[in-house]
Short mmCIF file of C-alpha atoms in Angstrom, two decimals:
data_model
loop_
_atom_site.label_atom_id
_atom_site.label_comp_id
_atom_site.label_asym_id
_atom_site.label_seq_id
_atom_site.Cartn_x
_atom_site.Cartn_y
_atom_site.Cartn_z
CA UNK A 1248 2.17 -1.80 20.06
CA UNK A 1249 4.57 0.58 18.25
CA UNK A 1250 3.22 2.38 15.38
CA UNK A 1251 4.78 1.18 12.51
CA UNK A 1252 5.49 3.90 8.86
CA UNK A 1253 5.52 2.07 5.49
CA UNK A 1254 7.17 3.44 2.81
CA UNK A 1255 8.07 1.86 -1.06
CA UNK A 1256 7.40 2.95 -4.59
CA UNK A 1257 3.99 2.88 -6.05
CA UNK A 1258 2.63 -1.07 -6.17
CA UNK A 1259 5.22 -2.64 -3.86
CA UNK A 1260 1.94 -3.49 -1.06
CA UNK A 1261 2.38 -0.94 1.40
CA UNK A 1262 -1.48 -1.05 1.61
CA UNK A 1263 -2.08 -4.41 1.48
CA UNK A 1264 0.20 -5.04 3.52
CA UNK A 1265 -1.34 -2.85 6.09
CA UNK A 1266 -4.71 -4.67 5.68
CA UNK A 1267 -3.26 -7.89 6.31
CA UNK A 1268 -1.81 -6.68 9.31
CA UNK A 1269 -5.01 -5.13 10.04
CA UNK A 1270 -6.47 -8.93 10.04
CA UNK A 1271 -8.39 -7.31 6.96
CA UNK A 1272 -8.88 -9.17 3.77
CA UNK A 1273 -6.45 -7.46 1.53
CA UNK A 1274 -8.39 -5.43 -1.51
CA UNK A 1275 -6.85 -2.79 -4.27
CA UNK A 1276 -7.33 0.96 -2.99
CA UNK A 1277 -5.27 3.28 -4.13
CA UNK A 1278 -3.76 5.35 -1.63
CA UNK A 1279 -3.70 9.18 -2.05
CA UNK A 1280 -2.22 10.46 1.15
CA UNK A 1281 -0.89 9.75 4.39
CA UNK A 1282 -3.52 6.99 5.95
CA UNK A 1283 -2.82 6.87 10.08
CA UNK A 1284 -4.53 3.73 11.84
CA UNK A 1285 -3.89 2.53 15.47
CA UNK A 1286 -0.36 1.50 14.93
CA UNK A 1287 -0.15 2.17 10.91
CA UNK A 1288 0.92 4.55 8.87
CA UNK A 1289 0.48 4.27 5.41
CA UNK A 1290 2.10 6.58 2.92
CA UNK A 1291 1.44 7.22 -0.96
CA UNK A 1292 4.05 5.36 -3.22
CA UNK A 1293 4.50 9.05 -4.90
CA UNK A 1294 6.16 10.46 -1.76
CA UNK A 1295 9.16 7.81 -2.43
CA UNK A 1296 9.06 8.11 -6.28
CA UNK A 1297 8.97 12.62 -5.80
CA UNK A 1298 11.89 14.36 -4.82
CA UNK A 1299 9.40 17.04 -3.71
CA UNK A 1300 8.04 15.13 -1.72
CA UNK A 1301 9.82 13.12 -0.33
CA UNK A 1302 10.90 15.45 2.65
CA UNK A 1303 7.08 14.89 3.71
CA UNK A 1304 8.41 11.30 4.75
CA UNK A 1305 11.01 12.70 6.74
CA UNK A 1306 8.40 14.37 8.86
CA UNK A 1307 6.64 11.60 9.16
CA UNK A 1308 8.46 8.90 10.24
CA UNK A 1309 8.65 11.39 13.53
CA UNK A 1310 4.99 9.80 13.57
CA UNK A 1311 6.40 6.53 14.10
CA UNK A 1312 8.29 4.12 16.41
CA UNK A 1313 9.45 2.02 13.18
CA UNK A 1314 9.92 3.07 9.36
CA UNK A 1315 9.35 0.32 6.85
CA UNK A 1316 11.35 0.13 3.58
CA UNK A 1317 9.51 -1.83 1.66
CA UNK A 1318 10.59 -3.66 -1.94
CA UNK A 1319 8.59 -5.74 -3.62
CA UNK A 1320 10.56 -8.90 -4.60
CA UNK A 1321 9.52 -8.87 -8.23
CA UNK A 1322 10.37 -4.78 -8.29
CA UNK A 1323 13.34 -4.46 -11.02
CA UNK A 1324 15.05 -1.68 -8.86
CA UNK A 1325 15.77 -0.13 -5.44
CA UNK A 1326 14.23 3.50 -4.43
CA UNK A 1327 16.61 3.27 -1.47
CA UNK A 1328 20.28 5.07 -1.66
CA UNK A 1329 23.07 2.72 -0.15
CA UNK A 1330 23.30 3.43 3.40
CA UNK A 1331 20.16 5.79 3.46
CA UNK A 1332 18.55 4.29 7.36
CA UNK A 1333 21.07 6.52 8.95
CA UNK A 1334 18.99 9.98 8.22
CA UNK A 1335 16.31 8.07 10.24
CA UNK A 1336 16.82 8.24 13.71
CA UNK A 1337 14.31 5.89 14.25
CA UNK A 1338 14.73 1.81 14.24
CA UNK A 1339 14.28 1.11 10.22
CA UNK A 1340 13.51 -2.24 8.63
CA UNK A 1341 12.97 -3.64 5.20
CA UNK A 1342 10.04 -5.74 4.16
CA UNK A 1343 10.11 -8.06 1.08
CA UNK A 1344 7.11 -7.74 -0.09
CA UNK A 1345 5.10 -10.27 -3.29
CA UNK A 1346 7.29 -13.18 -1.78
CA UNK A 1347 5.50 -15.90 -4.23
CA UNK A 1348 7.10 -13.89 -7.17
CA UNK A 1349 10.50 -13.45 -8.77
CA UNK A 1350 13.69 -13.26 -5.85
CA UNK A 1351 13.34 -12.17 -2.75
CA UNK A 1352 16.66 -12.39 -2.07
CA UNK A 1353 17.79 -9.69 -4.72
CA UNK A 1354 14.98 -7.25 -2.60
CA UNK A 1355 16.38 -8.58 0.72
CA UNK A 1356 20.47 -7.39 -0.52
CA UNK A 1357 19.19 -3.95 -1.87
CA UNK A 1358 17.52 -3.67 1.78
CA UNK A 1359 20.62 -4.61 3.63
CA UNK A 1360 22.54 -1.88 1.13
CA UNK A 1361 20.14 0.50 2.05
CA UNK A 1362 20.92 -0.19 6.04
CA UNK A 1363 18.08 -2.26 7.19
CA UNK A 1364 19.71 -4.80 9.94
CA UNK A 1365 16.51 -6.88 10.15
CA UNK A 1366 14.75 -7.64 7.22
CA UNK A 1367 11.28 -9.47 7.40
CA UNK A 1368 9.54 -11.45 4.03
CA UNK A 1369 5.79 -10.92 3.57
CA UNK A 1370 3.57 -12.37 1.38
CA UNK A 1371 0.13 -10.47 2.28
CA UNK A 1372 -2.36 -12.05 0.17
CA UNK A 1373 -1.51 -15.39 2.05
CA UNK A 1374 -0.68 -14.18 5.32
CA UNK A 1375 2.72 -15.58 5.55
CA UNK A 1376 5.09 -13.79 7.75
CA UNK A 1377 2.70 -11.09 8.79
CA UNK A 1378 3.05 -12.60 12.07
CA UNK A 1379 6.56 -12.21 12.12
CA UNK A 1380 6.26 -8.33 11.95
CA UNK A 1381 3.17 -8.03 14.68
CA UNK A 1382 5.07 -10.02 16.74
CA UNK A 1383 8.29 -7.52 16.09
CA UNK A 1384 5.78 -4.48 16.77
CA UNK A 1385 4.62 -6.26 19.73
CA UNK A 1386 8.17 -5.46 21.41
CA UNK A 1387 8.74 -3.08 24.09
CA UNK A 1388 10.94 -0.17 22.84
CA UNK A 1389 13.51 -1.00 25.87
CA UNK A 1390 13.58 -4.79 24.91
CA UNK A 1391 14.83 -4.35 21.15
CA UNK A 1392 18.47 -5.00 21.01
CA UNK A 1393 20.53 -2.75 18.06
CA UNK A 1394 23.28 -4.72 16.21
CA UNK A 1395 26.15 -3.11 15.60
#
């Protein structure tokens, strides 16, 4: 499976997120730095929100086989600069997270602005489309096709 780098502001469910795809029953625990699992990587809401460190991320996603922007869909702005997946040179996609609240599909368009191509929905406390992202993690690196 391809290890897999979430990264969002502070309380968009980068970590439950991870425990749902985990198969764990998601619980609060604050994050304080970089958490590496199997095929996870969870980072601290603070590196997004810190200009200082936010070049940690950078190094980072070299950890990973796919980065994760992640917006929650009740979140009442965007961390990510238009356009910003092309400093990655790894495949990026955007996660709407907290599906059951507000519109996703204001999270999904700041996602696509940002560069994502695919964009998954996630609601982690119910499960729903976890799936969908094991299943995308599940692909062979060779077998992903890039849009253009």
């Amino acid at each position: 499976m391809r290890k897999l780098l979430l990264i969002g502001r502070s309380g968009a469910g980068k970590t439950t997120l991870s425990q749902a795809l985990k198969g764990e029953i998601p619980h609060y625990k604050k994050t304080q730095g970089m958490v590496f699992d199997d095929f996870l990587i969870d980072s601290p809401g603070e590196y997004a929100e810190n200009h200082d460190l936010a070049s940690a991320l950078a190094l980072y996603s070299y950890e990973a086989d796919v980065v994760a922007l992640l917006i929650a869909a009740d979140d009442d702005y965007s961390l990510f600069s238009p356009c910003i997946t092309c400093l990655v040179n790894r495949e990026v996609i955007g996660i709407v997270t907290k599906t059951d609240k507000a519109d996703p599909k204001r999270a999904e368009n700041w996602l696509k602005l940002s560069g994502c191509k695919k964009v998954f929905f996630v609601n982690s406390t119910t499960g729903d489309g976890v799936k969908d992202i094991l299943d995308h993690l599940k692909q062979h690196k060779t077998n992903i096709k890039t849009e253009k």
